[in-house]
Amino acid sequence: MAEVKRICGDKPAMRISSVDHITSDLKSENDPSEITFQCATPVVEQPVQPAPVAVAAVPVPVVAPAPVRHAPQRKITLQGDATFAVGSATLTPVATAKLDDFIAANQGVDIERMTIAGYTDSTGSAELNNRLSAARARSVQSYLATAGLRASKWDVEGYGSASPVAPNTTAIGRAKNRSVELQVDGK
């Protein structure tokens, strides 16, 4: 190390590598037999700070957001024992809750035509099922109109046990067939 100091003089020496054939550790007090070094202060690059740039403030016009208008709910089907009991056109609380959601989704919508179709399962006579399905459809129309839903035209029909959506051979199938479908045509 004395030879390194003699060569570098006043400049600091930076050890790059060294080999000591006598000991295996490279402590600074060892005097290695081979050394690679550099005389001079290592250059430490300073990050270049960009000069501040003045940016003119550009006024941004404040625009009121457009009112959010949700897409109307176009179709809903009320079906099952939770909607109507066997032989009944009285809406259950589950059915009125679904209708309330439907009404909320269609507030402010210009409804040109509201189609309400009532259905029954196949138990009972055709005459009874036709009257009951029509009564279910009218029950839904009455609830919607009383709650404030407005339509230019109401098409309210009962179709009895026609067009079943499930087999009438099981209780579950019959419950699915006791239904009312609502369809909105509008803007």
PDB file of C-alpha atoms in Angstrom, residues 2-170:
ATOM      1  CA  ALA A   2       2.996   2.267   0.508  1.00  0.00           C
ATOM      2  CA  GLU A   3       3.785   2.045  -3.187  1.00  0.00           C
ATOM      3  CA  VAL A   4       0.174   3.045  -4.033  1.00  0.00           C
ATOM      4  CA  LYS A   5       0.507   6.136  -1.809  1.00  0.00           C
ATOM      5  CA  ARG A   6       3.797   7.041  -3.468  1.00  0.00           C
ATOM      6  CA  ILE A   7       2.278   6.742  -6.959  1.00  0.00           C
ATOM      7  CA  CYS A   8      -0.958   8.634  -6.224  1.00  0.00           C
ATOM      8  CA  GLY A   9       0.659  11.321  -4.071  1.00  0.00           C
ATOM      9  CA  ASP A  10      -1.979  13.720  -2.730  1.00  0.00           C
ATOM     10  CA  LYS A  11      -4.786  12.105  -4.687  1.00  0.00           C
ATOM     11  CA  PRO A  12      -6.785   9.474  -2.928  1.00  0.00           C
ATOM     12  CA  ALA A  13      -6.343   5.910  -4.166  1.00  0.00           C
ATOM     13  CA  MET A  14      -9.372   3.820  -4.883  1.00  0.00           C
ATOM     14  CA  ARG A  15      -8.767   0.077  -4.732  1.00  0.00           C
ATOM     15  CA  ILE A  16     -10.372  -1.748  -7.639  1.00  0.00           C
ATOM     16  CA  SER A  17      -9.005  -5.230  -6.879  1.00  0.00           C
ATOM     17  CA  SER A  18      -6.153  -6.865  -5.009  1.00  0.00           C
ATOM     18  CA  VAL A  19      -4.628 -10.307  -4.540  1.00  0.00           C
ATOM     19  CA  ASP A  20      -2.914 -11.403  -1.352  1.00  0.00           C
ATOM     20  CA  HIS A  21      -1.219 -14.769  -1.752  1.00  0.00           C
ATOM     21  CA  ILE A  22      -0.499 -15.045   1.964  1.00  0.00           C
ATOM     22  CA  THR A  23      -3.935 -14.497   3.534  1.00  0.00           C
ATOM     23  CA  SER A  24      -7.375 -14.964   2.122  1.00  0.00           C
ATOM     24  CA  ASP A  25      -9.058 -11.945   3.638  1.00  0.00           C
ATOM     25  CA  LEU A  26      -8.654  -8.489   2.165  1.00  0.00           C
ATOM     26  CA  LYS A  27      -8.404  -6.228   5.133  1.00  0.00           C
ATOM     27  CA  SER A  28      -7.130  -2.735   4.572  1.00  0.00           C
ATOM     28  CA  GLU A  29      -4.038  -3.383   6.699  1.00  0.00           C
ATOM     29  CA  ASN A  30      -2.879  -6.232   4.461  1.00  0.00           C
ATOM     30  CA  ASP A  31      -0.121  -5.460   2.018  1.00  0.00           C
ATOM     31  CA  PRO A  32      -1.236  -7.375  -1.056  1.00  0.00           C
ATOM     32  CA  SER A  33       1.249  -8.651  -3.563  1.00  0.00           C
ATOM     33  CA  GLU A  34      -0.884  -7.463  -6.500  1.00  0.00           C
ATOM     34  CA  ILE A  35      -3.229  -4.483  -6.533  1.00  0.00           C
ATOM     35  CA  THR A  36      -5.250  -2.659  -9.143  1.00  0.00           C
ATOM     36  CA  PHE A  37      -6.087   0.879  -8.174  1.00  0.00           C
ATOM     37  CA  GLN A  38      -7.054   4.258  -9.495  1.00  0.00           C
ATOM     38  CA  CYS A  39      -5.613   7.573  -8.419  1.00  0.00           C
ATOM     39  CA  ALA A  40      -8.181  10.328  -8.227  1.00  0.00           C
ATOM     40  CA  THR A  41     -11.413  11.129  -6.641  1.00  0.00           C
ATOM     41  CA  PRO A  42     -14.183   9.069  -8.128  1.00  0.00           C
ATOM     42  CA  VAL A  43     -16.603  11.197 -10.079  1.00  0.00           C
ATOM     43  CA  VAL A  44     -19.987  11.311  -8.462  1.00  0.00           C
ATOM     44  CA  GLU A  45     -22.559  12.411 -10.924  1.00  0.00           C
ATOM     45  CA  GLN A  46     -25.009  14.911  -9.582  1.00  0.00           C
ATOM     46  CA  PRO A  47     -28.497  14.657 -10.970  1.00  0.00           C
ATOM     47  CA  VAL A  48     -29.254  17.490 -13.306  1.00  0.00           C
ATOM     48  CA  GLN A  49     -32.119  19.571 -12.026  1.00  0.00           C
ATOM     49  CA  PRO A  50     -34.186  20.969 -14.850  1.00  0.00           C
ATOM     50  CA  ALA A  51     -34.699  24.668 -14.730  1.00  0.00           C
ATOM     51  CA  PRO A  52     -38.142  25.642 -13.537  1.00  0.00           C
ATOM     52  CA  VAL A  53     -40.466  26.524 -16.360  1.00  0.00           C
ATOM     53  CA  ALA A  54     -43.227  29.013 -15.829  1.00  0.00           C
ATOM     54  CA  VAL A  55     -46.540  27.677 -17.039  1.00  0.00           C
ATOM     55  CA  ALA A  56     -49.324  30.102 -17.648  1.00  0.00           C
ATOM     56  CA  ALA A  57     -52.526  29.127 -15.922  1.00  0.00           C
ATOM     57  CA  VAL A  58     -55.252  28.374 -18.408  1.00  0.00           C
ATOM     58  CA  PRO A  59     -58.728  28.920 -17.061  1.00  0.00           C
ATOM     59  CA  VAL A  60     -60.840  25.804 -17.286  1.00  0.00           C
ATOM     60  CA  PRO A  61     -64.506  26.478 -17.822  1.00  0.00           C
ATOM     61  CA  VAL A  62     -66.725  24.951 -15.194  1.00  0.00           C
ATOM     62  CA  VAL A  63     -69.418  22.876 -16.805  1.00  0.00           C
ATOM     63  CA  ALA A  64     -72.277  21.512 -14.787  1.00  0.00           C
ATOM     64  CA  PRO A  65     -72.493  17.750 -15.187  1.00  0.00           C
ATOM     65  CA  ALA A  66     -75.392  16.493 -17.234  1.00  0.00           C
ATOM     66  CA  PRO A  67     -78.089  14.918 -15.127  1.00  0.00           C
ATOM     67  CA  VAL A  68     -77.667  11.186 -14.894  1.00  0.00           C
ATOM     68  CA  ARG A  69     -80.554   9.458 -16.560  1.00  0.00           C
ATOM     69  CA  HIS A  70     -80.694   5.755 -16.004  1.00  0.00           C
ATOM     70  CA  ALA A  71     -81.888   3.479 -18.745  1.00  0.00           C
ATOM     71  CA  PRO A  72     -85.430   2.393 -18.085  1.00  0.00           C
ATOM     72  CA  GLN A  73     -86.077  -1.138 -17.006  1.00  0.00           C
ATOM     73  CA  ARG A  74     -87.781  -2.547 -20.075  1.00  0.00           C
ATOM     74  CA  LYS A  75     -89.101  -5.885 -18.829  1.00  0.00           C
ATOM     75  CA  ILE A  76     -89.870  -7.619 -15.570  1.00  0.00           C
ATOM     76  CA  THR A  77     -91.497 -10.943 -14.776  1.00  0.00           C
ATOM     77  CA  LEU A  78     -93.228 -11.582 -11.480  1.00  0.00           C
ATOM     78  CA  GLN A  79     -93.542 -15.306 -10.936  1.00  0.00           C
ATOM     79  CA  GLY A  80     -93.793 -17.969  -8.305  1.00  0.00           C
ATOM     80  CA  ASP A  81     -95.526 -18.413  -4.961  1.00  0.00           C
ATOM     81  CA  ALA A  82     -93.760 -15.301  -3.651  1.00  0.00           C
ATOM     82  CA  THR A  83     -95.765 -13.243  -6.173  1.00  0.00           C
ATOM     83  CA  PHE A  84     -99.251 -14.800  -6.132  1.00  0.00           C
ATOM     84  CA  ALA A  85    -100.747 -17.553  -4.032  1.00  0.00           C
ATOM     85  CA  VAL A  86    -102.656 -20.354  -5.761  1.00  0.00           C
ATOM     86  CA  GLY A  87    -106.013 -19.021  -6.969  1.00  0.00           C
ATOM     87  CA  SER A  88    -105.233 -15.433  -5.913  1.00  0.00           C
ATOM     88  CA  ALA A  89    -104.662 -12.131  -7.712  1.00  0.00           C
ATOM     89  CA  THR A  90    -103.463 -10.352  -4.555  1.00  0.00           C
ATOM     90  CA  LEU A  91     -99.866  -9.120  -4.756  1.00  0.00           C
ATOM     91  CA  THR A  92     -97.555 -10.350  -2.002  1.00  0.00           C
ATOM     92  CA  PRO A  93     -95.012  -8.062  -0.276  1.00  0.00           C
ATOM     93  CA  VAL A  94     -92.273  -9.676  -2.390  1.00  0.00           C
ATOM     94  CA  ALA A  95     -94.183  -8.754  -5.560  1.00  0.00           C
ATOM     95  CA  THR A  96     -94.806  -5.160  -4.455  1.00  0.00           C
ATOM     96  CA  ALA A  97     -91.100  -4.757  -3.604  1.00  0.00           C
ATOM     97  CA  LYS A  98     -90.179  -5.874  -7.143  1.00  0.00           C
ATOM     98  CA  LEU A  99     -92.760  -3.496  -8.583  1.00  0.00           C
ATOM     99  CA  ASP A 100     -91.399  -0.640  -6.446  1.00  0.00           C
ATOM    100  CA  ASP A 101     -87.938  -1.250  -7.946  1.00  0.00           C
ATOM    101  CA  PHE A 102     -89.488  -1.280 -11.419  1.00  0.00           C
ATOM    102  CA  ILE A 103     -91.291   2.011 -10.731  1.00  0.00           C
ATOM    103  CA  ALA A 104     -88.087   3.644  -9.435  1.00  0.00           C
ATOM    104  CA  ALA A 105     -86.150   2.503 -12.523  1.00  0.00           C
ATOM    105  CA  ASN A 106     -88.787   4.030 -14.803  1.00  0.00           C
ATOM    106  CA  GLN A 107     -89.339   7.391 -13.074  1.00  0.00           C
ATOM    107  CA  GLY A 108     -89.289  10.198 -15.616  1.00  0.00           C
ATOM    108  CA  VAL A 109     -89.389   7.824 -18.582  1.00  0.00           C
ATOM    109  CA  ASP A 110     -91.899   8.619 -21.316  1.00  0.00           C
ATOM    110  CA  ILE A 111     -93.727   5.300 -21.513  1.00  0.00           C
ATOM    111  CA  GLU A 112     -95.646   5.035 -24.749  1.00  0.00           C
ATOM    112  CA  ARG A 113     -97.066   1.586 -24.080  1.00  0.00           C
ATOM    113  CA  MET A 114     -97.104  -0.561 -20.970  1.00  0.00           C
ATOM    114  CA  THR A 115     -97.960  -4.186 -21.711  1.00  0.00           C
ATOM    115  CA  ILE A 116     -98.995  -6.386 -18.786  1.00  0.00           C
ATOM    116  CA  ALA A 117     -99.686 -10.075 -19.444  1.00  0.00           C
ATOM    117  CA  GLY A 118    -101.053 -12.369 -16.730  1.00  0.00           C
ATOM    118  CA  TYR A 119    -100.679 -16.174 -16.659  1.00  0.00           C
ATOM    119  CA  THR A 120    -101.768 -19.100 -14.472  1.00  0.00           C
ATOM    120  CA  ASP A 121    -100.740 -22.693 -14.004  1.00  0.00           C
ATOM    121  CA  SER A 122    -102.897 -25.451 -15.518  1.00  0.00           C
ATOM    122  CA  THR A 123    -104.861 -26.307 -12.385  1.00  0.00           C
ATOM    123  CA  GLY A 124    -108.487 -25.236 -12.639  1.00  0.00           C
ATOM    124  CA  SER A 125    -110.728 -24.804 -15.643  1.00  0.00           C
ATOM    125  CA  ALA A 126    -109.778 -22.752 -18.682  1.00  0.00           C
ATOM    126  CA  GLU A 127    -112.505 -20.213 -17.834  1.00  0.00           C
ATOM    127  CA  LEU A 128    -111.252 -19.816 -14.255  1.00  0.00           C
ATOM    128  CA  ASN A 129    -107.624 -19.510 -15.404  1.00  0.00           C
ATOM    129  CA  ASN A 130    -108.505 -16.850 -17.994  1.00  0.00           C
ATOM    130  CA  ARG A 131    -110.370 -14.751 -15.381  1.00  0.00           C
ATOM    131  CA  LEU A 132    -107.597 -15.231 -12.779  1.00  0.00           C
ATOM    132  CA  SER A 133    -104.777 -14.326 -15.173  1.00  0.00           C
ATOM    133  CA  ALA A 134    -106.634 -11.157 -16.231  1.00  0.00           C
ATOM    134  CA  ALA A 135    -107.238 -10.269 -12.566  1.00  0.00           C
ATOM    135  CA  ARG A 136    -103.506 -10.687 -11.835  1.00  0.00           C
ATOM    136  CA  ALA A 137    -102.591  -8.393 -14.731  1.00  0.00           C
ATOM    137  CA  ARG A 138    -105.153  -5.773 -13.573  1.00  0.00           C
ATOM    138  CA  SER A 139    -103.830  -6.039 -10.002  1.00  0.00           C
ATOM    139  CA  VAL A 140    -100.327  -5.163 -11.243  1.00  0.00           C
ATOM    140  CA  GLN A 141    -101.663  -2.305 -13.415  1.00  0.00           C
ATOM    141  CA  SER A 142    -103.597  -0.870 -10.482  1.00  0.00           C
ATOM    142  CA  TYR A 143    -100.524  -0.989  -8.232  1.00  0.00           C
ATOM    143  CA  LEU A 144     -98.313   0.715 -10.843  1.00  0.00           C
ATOM    144  CA  ALA A 145    -100.852   3.453 -11.631  1.00  0.00           C
ATOM    145  CA  THR A 146    -101.538   4.123  -7.939  1.00  0.00           C
ATOM    146  CA  ALA A 147     -97.778   4.424  -7.338  1.00  0.00           C
ATOM    147  CA  GLY A 148     -97.524   7.098 -10.048  1.00  0.00           C
ATOM    148  CA  LEU A 149     -96.226   5.201 -13.079  1.00  0.00           C
ATOM    149  CA  ARG A 150     -97.688   6.852 -16.173  1.00  0.00           C
ATOM    150  CA  ALA A 151     -98.081   5.377 -19.648  1.00  0.00           C
ATOM    151  CA  SER A 152     -99.770   6.730 -22.750  1.00  0.00           C
ATOM    152  CA  LYS A 153    -101.344   3.327 -23.364  1.00  0.00           C
ATOM    153  CA  TRP A 154    -101.904   0.295 -21.111  1.00  0.00           C
ATOM    154  CA  ASP A 155    -102.332  -3.156 -22.702  1.00  0.00           C
ATOM    155  CA  VAL A 156    -103.549  -5.472 -19.937  1.00  0.00           C
ATOM    156  CA  GLU A 157    -104.401  -9.072 -20.851  1.00  0.00           C
ATOM    157  CA  GLY A 158    -104.871 -12.431 -19.178  1.00  0.00           C
ATOM    158  CA  TYR A 159    -103.765 -15.526 -21.065  1.00  0.00           C
ATOM    159  CA  GLY A 160    -104.770 -18.261 -18.620  1.00  0.00           C
ATOM    160  CA  SER A 161    -102.500 -21.290 -18.714  1.00  0.00           C
ATOM    161  CA  ALA A 162    -101.304 -20.581 -22.278  1.00  0.00           C
ATOM    162  CA  SER A 163     -97.551 -20.326 -22.884  1.00  0.00           C
ATOM    163  CA  PRO A 164     -96.225 -22.070 -19.756  1.00  0.00           C
ATOM    164  CA  VAL A 165     -92.563 -21.348 -18.976  1.00  0.00           C
ATOM    165  CA  ALA A 166     -92.174 -24.593 -17.015  1.00  0.00           C
ATOM    166  CA  PRO A 167     -93.917 -27.976 -16.902  1.00  0.00           C
ATOM    167  CA  ASN A 168     -97.140 -27.965 -14.864  1.00  0.00           C
ATOM    168  CA  THR A 169     -96.309 -31.465 -13.570  1.00  0.00           C
ATOM    169  CA  THR A 170     -94.389 -30.184 -10.511  1.00  0.00           C
TER     170      THR A 170
END
